PDB file of C-alpha atoms in Angstrom:
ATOM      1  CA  UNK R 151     195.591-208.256  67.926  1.00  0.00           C
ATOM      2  CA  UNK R 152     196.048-211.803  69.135  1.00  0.00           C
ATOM      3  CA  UNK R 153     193.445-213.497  66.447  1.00  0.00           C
ATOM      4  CA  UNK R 154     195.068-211.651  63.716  1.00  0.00           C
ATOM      5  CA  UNK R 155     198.710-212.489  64.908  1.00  0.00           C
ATOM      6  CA  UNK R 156     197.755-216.076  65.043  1.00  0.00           C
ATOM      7  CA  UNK R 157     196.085-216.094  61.511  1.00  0.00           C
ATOM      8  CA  UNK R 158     199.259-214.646  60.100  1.00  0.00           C
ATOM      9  CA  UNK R 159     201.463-217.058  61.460  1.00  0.00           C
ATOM     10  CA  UNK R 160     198.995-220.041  60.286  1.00  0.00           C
ATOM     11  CA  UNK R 161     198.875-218.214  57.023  1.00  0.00           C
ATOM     12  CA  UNK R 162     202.345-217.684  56.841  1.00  0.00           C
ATOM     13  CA  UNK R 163     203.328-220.698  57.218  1.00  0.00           C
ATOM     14  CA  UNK R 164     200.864-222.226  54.400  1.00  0.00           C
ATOM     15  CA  UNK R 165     202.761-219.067  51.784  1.00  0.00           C
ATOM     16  CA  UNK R 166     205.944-220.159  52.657  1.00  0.00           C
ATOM     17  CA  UNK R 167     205.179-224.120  51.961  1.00  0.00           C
ATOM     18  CA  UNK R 168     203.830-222.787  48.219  1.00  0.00           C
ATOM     19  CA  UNK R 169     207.409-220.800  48.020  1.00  0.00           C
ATOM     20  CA  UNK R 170     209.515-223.708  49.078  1.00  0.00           C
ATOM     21  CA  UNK R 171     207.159-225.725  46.097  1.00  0.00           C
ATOM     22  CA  UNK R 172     207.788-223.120  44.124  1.00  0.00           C
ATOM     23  CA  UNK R 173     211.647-223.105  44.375  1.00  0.00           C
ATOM     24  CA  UNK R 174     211.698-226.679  42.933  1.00  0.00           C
ATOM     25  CA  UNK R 175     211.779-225.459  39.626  1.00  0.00           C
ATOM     26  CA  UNK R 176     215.822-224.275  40.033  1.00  0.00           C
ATOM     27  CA  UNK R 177     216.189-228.351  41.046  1.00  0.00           C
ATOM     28  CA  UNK R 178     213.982-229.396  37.854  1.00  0.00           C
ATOM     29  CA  UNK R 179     213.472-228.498  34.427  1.00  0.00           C
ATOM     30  CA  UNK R 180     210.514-230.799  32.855  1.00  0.00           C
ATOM     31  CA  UNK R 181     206.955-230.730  34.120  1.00  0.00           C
ATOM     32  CA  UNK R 182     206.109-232.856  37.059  1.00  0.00           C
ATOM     33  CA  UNK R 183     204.791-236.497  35.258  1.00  0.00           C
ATOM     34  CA  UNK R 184     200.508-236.907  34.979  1.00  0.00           C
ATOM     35  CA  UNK R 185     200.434-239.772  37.309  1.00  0.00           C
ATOM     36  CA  UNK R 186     202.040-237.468  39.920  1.00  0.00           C
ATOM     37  CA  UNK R 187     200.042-234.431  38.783  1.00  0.00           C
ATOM     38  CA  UNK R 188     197.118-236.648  39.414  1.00  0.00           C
ATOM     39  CA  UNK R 189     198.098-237.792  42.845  1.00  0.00           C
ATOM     40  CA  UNK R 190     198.996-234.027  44.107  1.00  0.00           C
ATOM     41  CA  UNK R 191     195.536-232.840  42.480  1.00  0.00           C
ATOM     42  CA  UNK R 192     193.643-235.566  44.452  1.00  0.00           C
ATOM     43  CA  UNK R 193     195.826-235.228  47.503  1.00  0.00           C
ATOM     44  CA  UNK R 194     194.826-231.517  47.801  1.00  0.00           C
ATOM     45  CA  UNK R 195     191.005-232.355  47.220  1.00  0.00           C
ATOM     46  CA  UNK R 196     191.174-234.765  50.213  1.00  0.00           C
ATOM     47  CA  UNK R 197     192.654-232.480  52.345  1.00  0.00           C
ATOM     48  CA  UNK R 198     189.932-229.802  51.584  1.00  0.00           C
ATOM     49  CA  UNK R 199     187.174-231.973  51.967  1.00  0.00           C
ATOM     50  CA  UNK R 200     188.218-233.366  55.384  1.00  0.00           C
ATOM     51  CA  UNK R 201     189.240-229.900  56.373  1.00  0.00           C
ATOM     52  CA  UNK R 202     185.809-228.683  55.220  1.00  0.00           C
ATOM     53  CA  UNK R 203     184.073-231.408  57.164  1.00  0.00           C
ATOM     54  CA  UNK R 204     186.390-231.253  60.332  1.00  0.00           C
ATOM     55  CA  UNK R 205     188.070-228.098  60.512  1.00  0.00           C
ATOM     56  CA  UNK R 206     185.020-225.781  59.227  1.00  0.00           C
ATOM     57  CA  UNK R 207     181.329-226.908  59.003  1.00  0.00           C
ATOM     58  CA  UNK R 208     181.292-228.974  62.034  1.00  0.00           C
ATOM     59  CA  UNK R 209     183.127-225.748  64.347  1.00  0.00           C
ATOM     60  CA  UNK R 210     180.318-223.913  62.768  1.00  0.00           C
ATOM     61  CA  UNK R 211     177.523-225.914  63.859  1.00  0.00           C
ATOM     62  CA  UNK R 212     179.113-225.791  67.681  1.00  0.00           C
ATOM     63  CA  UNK R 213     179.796-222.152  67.438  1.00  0.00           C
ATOM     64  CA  UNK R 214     176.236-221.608  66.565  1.00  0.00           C
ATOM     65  CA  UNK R 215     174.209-223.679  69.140  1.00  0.00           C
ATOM     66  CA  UNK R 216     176.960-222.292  71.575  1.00  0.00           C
ATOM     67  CA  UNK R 217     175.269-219.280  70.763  1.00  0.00           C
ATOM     68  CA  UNK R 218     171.605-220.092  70.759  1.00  0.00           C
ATOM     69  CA  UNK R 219     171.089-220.345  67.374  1.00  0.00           C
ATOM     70  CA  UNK R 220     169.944-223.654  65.157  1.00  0.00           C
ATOM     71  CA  UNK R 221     173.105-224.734  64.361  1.00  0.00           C
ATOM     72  CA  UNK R 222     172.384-226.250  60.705  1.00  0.00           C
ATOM     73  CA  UNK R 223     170.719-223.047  59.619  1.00  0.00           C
ATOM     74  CA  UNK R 224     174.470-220.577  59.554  1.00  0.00           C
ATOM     75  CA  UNK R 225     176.236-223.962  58.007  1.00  0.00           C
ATOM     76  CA  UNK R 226     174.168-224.635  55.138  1.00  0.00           C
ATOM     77  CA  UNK R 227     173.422-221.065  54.633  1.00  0.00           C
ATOM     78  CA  UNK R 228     177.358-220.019  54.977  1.00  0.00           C
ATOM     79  CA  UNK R 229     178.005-223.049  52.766  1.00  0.00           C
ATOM     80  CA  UNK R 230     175.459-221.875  49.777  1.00  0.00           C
ATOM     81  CA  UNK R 231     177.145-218.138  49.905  1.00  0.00           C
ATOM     82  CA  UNK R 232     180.639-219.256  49.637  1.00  0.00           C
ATOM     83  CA  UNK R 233     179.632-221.605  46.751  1.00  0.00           C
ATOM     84  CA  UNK R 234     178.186-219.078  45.007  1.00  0.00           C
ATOM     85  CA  UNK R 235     181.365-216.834  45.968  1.00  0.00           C
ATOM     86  CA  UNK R 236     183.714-218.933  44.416  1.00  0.00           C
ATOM     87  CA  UNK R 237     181.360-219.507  41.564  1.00  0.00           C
ATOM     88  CA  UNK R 238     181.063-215.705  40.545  1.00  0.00           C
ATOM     89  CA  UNK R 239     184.961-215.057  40.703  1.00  0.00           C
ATOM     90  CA  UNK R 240     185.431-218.531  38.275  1.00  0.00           C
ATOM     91  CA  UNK R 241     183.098-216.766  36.382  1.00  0.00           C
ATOM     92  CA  UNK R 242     184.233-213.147  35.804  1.00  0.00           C
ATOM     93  CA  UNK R 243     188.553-213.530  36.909  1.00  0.00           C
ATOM     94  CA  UNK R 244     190.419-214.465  33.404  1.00  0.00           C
ATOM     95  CA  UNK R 245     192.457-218.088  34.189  1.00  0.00           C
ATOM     96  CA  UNK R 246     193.562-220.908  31.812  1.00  0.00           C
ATOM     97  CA  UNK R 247     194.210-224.369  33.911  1.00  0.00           C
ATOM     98  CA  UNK R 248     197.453-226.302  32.412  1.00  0.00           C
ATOM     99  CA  UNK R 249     195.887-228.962  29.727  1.00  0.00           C
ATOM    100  CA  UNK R 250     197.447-231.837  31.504  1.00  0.00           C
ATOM    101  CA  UNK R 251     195.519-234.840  28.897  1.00  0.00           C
ATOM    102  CA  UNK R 252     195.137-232.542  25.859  1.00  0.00           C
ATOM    103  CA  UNK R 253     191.896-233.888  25.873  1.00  0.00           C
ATOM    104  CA  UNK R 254     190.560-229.905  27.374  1.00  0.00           C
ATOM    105  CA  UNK R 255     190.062-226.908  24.960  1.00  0.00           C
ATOM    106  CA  UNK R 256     193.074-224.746  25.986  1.00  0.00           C
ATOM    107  CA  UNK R 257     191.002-221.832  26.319  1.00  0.00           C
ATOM    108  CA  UNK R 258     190.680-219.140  29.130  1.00  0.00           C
ATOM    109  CA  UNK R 259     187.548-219.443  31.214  1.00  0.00           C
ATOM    110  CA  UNK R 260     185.902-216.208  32.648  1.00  0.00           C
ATOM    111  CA  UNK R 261     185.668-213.051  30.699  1.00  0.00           C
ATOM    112  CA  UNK R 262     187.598-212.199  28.186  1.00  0.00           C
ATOM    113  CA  UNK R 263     191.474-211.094  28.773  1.00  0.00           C
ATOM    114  CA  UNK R 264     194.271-209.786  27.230  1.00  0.00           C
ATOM    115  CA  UNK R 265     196.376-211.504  29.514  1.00  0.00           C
ATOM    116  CA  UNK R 266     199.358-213.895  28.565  1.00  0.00           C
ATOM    117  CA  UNK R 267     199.027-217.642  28.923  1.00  0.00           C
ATOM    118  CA  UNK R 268     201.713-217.677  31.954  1.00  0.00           C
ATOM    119  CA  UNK R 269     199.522-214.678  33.949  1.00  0.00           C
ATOM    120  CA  UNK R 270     195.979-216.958  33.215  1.00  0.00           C
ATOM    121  CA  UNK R 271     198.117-220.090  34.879  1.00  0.00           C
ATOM    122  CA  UNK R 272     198.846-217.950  37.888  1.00  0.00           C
ATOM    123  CA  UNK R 273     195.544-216.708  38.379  1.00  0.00           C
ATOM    124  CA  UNK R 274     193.892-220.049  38.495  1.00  0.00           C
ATOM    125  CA  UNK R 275     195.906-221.408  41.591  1.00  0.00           C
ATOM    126  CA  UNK R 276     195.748-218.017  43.228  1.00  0.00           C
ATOM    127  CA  UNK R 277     191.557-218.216  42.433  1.00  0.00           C
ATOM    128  CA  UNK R 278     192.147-222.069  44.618  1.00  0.00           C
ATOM    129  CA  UNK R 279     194.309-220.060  47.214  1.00  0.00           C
ATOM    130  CA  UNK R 280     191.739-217.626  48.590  1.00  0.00           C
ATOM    131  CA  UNK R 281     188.977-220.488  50.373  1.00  0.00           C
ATOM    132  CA  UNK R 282     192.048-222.021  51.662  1.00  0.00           C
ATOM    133  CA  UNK R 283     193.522-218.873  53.273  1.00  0.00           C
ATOM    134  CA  UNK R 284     190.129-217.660  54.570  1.00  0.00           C
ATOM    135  CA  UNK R 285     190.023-221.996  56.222  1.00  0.00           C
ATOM    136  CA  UNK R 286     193.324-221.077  58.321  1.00  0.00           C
ATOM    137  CA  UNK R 287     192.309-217.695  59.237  1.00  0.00           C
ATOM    138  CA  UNK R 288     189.140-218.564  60.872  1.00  0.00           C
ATOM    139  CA  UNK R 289     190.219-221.520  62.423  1.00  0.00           C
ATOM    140  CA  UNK R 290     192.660-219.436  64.153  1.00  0.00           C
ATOM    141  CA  UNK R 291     190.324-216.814  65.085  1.00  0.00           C
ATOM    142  CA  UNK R 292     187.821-219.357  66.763  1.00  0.00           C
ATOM    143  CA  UNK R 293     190.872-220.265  68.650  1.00  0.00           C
ATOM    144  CA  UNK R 294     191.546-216.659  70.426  1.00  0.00           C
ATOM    145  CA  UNK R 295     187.612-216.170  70.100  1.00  0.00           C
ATOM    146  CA  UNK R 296     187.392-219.272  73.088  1.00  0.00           C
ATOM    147  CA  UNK R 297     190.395-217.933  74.692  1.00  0.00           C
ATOM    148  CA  UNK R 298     193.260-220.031  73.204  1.00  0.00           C
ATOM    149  CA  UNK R 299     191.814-223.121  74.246  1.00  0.00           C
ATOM    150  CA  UNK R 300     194.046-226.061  73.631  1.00  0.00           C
ATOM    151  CA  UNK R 301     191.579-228.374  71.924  1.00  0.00           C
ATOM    152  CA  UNK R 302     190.845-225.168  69.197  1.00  0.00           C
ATOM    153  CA  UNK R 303     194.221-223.920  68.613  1.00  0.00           C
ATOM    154  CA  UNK R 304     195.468-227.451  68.072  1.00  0.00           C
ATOM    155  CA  UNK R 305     192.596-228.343  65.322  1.00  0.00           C
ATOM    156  CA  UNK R 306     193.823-225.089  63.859  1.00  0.00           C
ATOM    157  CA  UNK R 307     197.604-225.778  63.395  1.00  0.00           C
ATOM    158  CA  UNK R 308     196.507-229.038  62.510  1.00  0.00           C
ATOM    159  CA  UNK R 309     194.633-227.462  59.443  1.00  0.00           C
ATOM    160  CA  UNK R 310     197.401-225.251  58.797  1.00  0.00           C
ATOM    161  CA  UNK R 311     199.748-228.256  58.319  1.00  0.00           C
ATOM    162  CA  UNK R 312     197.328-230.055  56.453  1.00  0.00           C
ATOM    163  CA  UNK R 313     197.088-226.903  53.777  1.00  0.00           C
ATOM    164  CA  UNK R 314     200.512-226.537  53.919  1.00  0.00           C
ATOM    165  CA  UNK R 315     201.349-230.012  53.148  1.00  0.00           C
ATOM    166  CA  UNK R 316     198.982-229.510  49.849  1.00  0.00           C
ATOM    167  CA  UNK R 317     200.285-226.727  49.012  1.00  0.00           C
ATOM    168  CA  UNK R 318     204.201-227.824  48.982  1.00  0.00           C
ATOM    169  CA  UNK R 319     202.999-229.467  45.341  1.00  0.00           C
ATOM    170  CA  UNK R 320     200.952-227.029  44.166  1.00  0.00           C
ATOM    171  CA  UNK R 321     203.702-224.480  44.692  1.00  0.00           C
ATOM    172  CA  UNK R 322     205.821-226.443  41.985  1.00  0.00           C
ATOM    173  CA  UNK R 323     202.752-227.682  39.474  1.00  0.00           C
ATOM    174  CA  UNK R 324     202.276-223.592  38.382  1.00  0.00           C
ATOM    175  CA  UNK R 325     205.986-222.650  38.993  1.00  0.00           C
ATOM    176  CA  UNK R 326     207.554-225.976  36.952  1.00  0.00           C
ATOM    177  CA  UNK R 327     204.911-224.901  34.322  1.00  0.00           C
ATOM    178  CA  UNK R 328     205.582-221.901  33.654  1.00  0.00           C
ATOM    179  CA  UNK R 329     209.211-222.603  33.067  1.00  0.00           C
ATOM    180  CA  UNK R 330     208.158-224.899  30.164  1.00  0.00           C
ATOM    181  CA  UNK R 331     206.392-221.970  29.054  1.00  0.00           C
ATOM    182  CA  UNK R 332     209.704-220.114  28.567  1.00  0.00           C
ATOM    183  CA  UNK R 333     210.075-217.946  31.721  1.00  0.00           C
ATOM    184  CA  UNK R 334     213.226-218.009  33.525  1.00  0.00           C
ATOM    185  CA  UNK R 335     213.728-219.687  36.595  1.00  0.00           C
ATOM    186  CA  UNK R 336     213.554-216.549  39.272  1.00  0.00           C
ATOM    187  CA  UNK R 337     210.690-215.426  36.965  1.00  0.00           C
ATOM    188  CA  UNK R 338     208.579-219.066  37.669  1.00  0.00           C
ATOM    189  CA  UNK R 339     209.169-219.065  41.284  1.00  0.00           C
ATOM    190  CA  UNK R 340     208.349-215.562  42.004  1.00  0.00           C
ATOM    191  CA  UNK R 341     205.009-216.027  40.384  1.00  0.00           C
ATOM    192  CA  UNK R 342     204.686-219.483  41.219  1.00  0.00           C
ATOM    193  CA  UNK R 343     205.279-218.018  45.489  1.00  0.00           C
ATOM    194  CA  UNK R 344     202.906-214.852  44.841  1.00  0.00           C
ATOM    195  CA  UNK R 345     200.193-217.583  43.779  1.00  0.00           C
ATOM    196  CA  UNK R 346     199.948-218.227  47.614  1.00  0.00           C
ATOM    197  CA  UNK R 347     200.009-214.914  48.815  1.00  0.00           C
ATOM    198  CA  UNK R 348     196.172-214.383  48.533  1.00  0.00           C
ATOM    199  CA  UNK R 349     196.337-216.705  51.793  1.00  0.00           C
ATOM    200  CA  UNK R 350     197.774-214.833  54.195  1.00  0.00           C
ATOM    201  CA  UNK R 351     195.652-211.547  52.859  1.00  0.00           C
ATOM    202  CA  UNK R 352     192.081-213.232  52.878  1.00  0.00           C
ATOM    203  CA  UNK R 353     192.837-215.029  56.059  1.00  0.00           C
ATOM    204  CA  UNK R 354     193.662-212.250  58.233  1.00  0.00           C
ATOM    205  CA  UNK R 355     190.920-209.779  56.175  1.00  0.00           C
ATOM    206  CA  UNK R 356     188.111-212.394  57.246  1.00  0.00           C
ATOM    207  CA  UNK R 357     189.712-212.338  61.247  1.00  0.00           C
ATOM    208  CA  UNK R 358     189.084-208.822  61.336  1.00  0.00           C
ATOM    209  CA  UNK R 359     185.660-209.367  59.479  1.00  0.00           C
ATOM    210  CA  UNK R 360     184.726-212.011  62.093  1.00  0.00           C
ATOM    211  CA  UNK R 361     185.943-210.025  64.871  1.00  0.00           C
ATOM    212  CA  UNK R 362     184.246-207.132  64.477  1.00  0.00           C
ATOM    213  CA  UNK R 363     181.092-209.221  64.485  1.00  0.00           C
ATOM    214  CA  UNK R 364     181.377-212.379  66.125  1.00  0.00           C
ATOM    215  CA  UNK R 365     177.858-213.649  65.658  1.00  0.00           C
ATOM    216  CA  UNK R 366     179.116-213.916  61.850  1.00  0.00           C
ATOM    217  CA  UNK R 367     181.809-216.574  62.814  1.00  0.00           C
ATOM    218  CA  UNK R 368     179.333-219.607  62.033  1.00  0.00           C
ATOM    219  CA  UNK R 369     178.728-218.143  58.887  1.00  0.00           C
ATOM    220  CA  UNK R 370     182.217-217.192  58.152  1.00  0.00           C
ATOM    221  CA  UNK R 371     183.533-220.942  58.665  1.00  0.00           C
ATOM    222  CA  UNK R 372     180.984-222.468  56.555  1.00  0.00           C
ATOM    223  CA  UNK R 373     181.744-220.055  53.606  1.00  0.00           C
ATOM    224  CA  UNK R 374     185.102-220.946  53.910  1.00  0.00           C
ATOM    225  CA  UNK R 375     183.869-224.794  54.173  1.00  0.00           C
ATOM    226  CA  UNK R 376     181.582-223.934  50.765  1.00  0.00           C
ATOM    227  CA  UNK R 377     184.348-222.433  48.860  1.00  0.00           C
ATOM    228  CA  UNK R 378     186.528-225.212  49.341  1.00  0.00           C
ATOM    229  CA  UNK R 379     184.017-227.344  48.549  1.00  0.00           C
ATOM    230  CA  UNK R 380     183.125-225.921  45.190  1.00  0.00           C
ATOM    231  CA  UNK R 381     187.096-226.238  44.430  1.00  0.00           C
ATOM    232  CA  UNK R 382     187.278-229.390  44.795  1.00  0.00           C
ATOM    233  CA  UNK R 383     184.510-230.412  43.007  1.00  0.00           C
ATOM    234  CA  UNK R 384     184.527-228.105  39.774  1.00  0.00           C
ATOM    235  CA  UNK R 385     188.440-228.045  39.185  1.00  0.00           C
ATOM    236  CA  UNK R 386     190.744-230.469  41.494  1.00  0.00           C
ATOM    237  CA  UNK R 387     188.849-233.850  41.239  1.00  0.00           C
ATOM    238  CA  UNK R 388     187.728-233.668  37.494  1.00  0.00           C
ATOM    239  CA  UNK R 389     191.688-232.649  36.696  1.00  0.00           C
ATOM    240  CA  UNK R 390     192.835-235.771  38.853  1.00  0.00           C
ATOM    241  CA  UNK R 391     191.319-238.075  36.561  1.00  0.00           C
ATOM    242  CA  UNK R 392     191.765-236.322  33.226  1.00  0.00           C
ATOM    243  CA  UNK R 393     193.100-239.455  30.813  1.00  0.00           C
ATOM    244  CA  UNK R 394     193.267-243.135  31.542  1.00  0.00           C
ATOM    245  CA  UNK R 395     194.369-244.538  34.286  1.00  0.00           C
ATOM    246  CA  UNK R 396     192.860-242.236  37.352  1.00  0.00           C
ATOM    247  CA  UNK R 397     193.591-244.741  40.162  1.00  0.00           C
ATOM    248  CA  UNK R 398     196.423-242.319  41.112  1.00  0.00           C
ATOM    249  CA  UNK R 399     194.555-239.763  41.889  1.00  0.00           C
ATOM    250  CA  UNK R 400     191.843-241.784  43.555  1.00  0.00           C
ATOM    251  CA  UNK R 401     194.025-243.008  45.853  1.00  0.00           C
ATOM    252  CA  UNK R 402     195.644-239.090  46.614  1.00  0.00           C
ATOM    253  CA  UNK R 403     192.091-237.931  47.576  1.00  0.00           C
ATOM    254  CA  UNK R 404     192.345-240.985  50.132  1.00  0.00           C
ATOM    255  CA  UNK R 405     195.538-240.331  50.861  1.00  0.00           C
ATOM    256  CA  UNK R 406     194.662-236.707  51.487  1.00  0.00           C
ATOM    257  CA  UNK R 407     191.565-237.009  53.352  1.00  0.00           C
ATOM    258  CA  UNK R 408     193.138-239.664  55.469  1.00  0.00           C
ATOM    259  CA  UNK R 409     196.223-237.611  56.247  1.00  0.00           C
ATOM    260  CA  UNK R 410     193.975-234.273  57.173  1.00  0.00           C
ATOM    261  CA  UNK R 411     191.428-236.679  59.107  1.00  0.00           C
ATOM    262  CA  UNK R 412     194.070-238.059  61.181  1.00  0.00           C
ATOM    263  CA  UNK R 413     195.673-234.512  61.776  1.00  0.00           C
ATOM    264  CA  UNK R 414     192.479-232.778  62.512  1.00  0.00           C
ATOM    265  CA  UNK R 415     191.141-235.778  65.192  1.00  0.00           C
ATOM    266  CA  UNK R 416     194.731-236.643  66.745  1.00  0.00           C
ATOM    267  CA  UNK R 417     195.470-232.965  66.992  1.00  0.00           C
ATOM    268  CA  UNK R 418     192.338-231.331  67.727  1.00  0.00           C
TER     269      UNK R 418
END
């Protein structure tokens, strides 16, 4: 039970920073600005790639030559499967991202959906959520896999801050939204919370995936790394630097990747 008790609290912890983003919108009525949309949009992409470089493909490579295996082989081919994970759920799950240039069609991507504008907004940070919660799951099931060791539990809180941290703004840019769209307060942060609870559901389903079979844990960790990946680079970075002006978020992906970097090294 220890691995999944871990991943719960690392998970928890990542939900409750989205709720506590969430719950700005009884503190502020408009939309957050674009610059600062950009800069929380390219903060979170920085953290995922450093946490996907740090945190995820290079644990997998040791895991697997730990275990006898060519290490690059799991990585790359746990990196291609999450890709294509992430890119068959963008594909078929109804979401609408918020227009933040008017310069996108406002139109719903996946299939096609009766669902209401505010339920589309939800879905496409709770589509973000799952890589991220399946991240701090595994890290902290490597962790009791090698026996709590210090140096793997520590690289895993560290990525559970670093999420966390990215997800305090991303809590508030669906749940500020959709009180522009006319919901009520209690209405946009309950939706705007239950965005991140995918997190603490994939993470601990993939611990008891990867315990049951540990060999899969290389694999596992890459997918996670690939899924992130594919986030970043289809959705966060191309919204970051929607309009003129995209220094800002430039400089959060730096900001981002430097912060998670630091954590990851100092930490882990």
């Amino acid at each position: 039970m220890t691995p999944i008790l871990w991943a719960a609290g690392g998970t928890g912890f990542t939900f409750l920073m989205t709720t506590l983003g969430a719950a700005l919108v009884f503190f502020f009525r408009n939309e957050v600005g674009q610059s600062i949309q950009k800069i929380f949009l390219g903060f979170a992409a920085g953290v995922m790639i450093a946490a996907s470089v740090w945190s995820l493909l290079i644990p997998a490579i040791e895991e697997a030559e730990a275990m006898g295996q060519i290490g690059w082989i799991p990585a790359a081919g746990g990196f291609i499967l999450g890709v294509a994970f992430l890119i068959i759920l963008d594909s078929l799950l109804p979401h609408l991202h918020p227009d933040m240039s008017q310069t996108r069609n406002n139109e719903a991507e996946g299939i096609s959906s009766t669902w209401k504008r505010t339920t589309l907004l939800v879905m496409a940070v709770t589509l973000h959520n799952i890589p991220e919660g399946m991240a701090v799951g595994l890290a902290f099931a490597l962790a009791a896999q090698q026996g709590g060791d210090s140096s793997s539990l520590s690289a895993a809180i560290a990525l559970a801050i670093g999420i966390g941290i990215q997800n305090f703004p991303e809590g508030a840019a669906i749940s500020l939204p959709l009180r522009q769209e006319g919901l009520s307060s209690g209405k946009a942060f309950f939706r705007g919370s239950m965005s991140g609870l995918v997190e603490p559901v994939f993470g601990i389903l993939t611990v008891i995936i990867a315990g049951s079979v540990v060999p899969l844990m290389p694999w596992l960790l890459s997918f996670a790394a690939g899924a992130m990946i594919y986030v970043v680079v289809e959705e966060l970075i191309p919204e970051a630097h929607l309009g003129e002006h995209s220094n800002a978020g430039t400089l959060g992906v730096m900001a981002g990747f430097l912060i998670m970097m630091i954590l990851d090294v100092a930490l882990g």
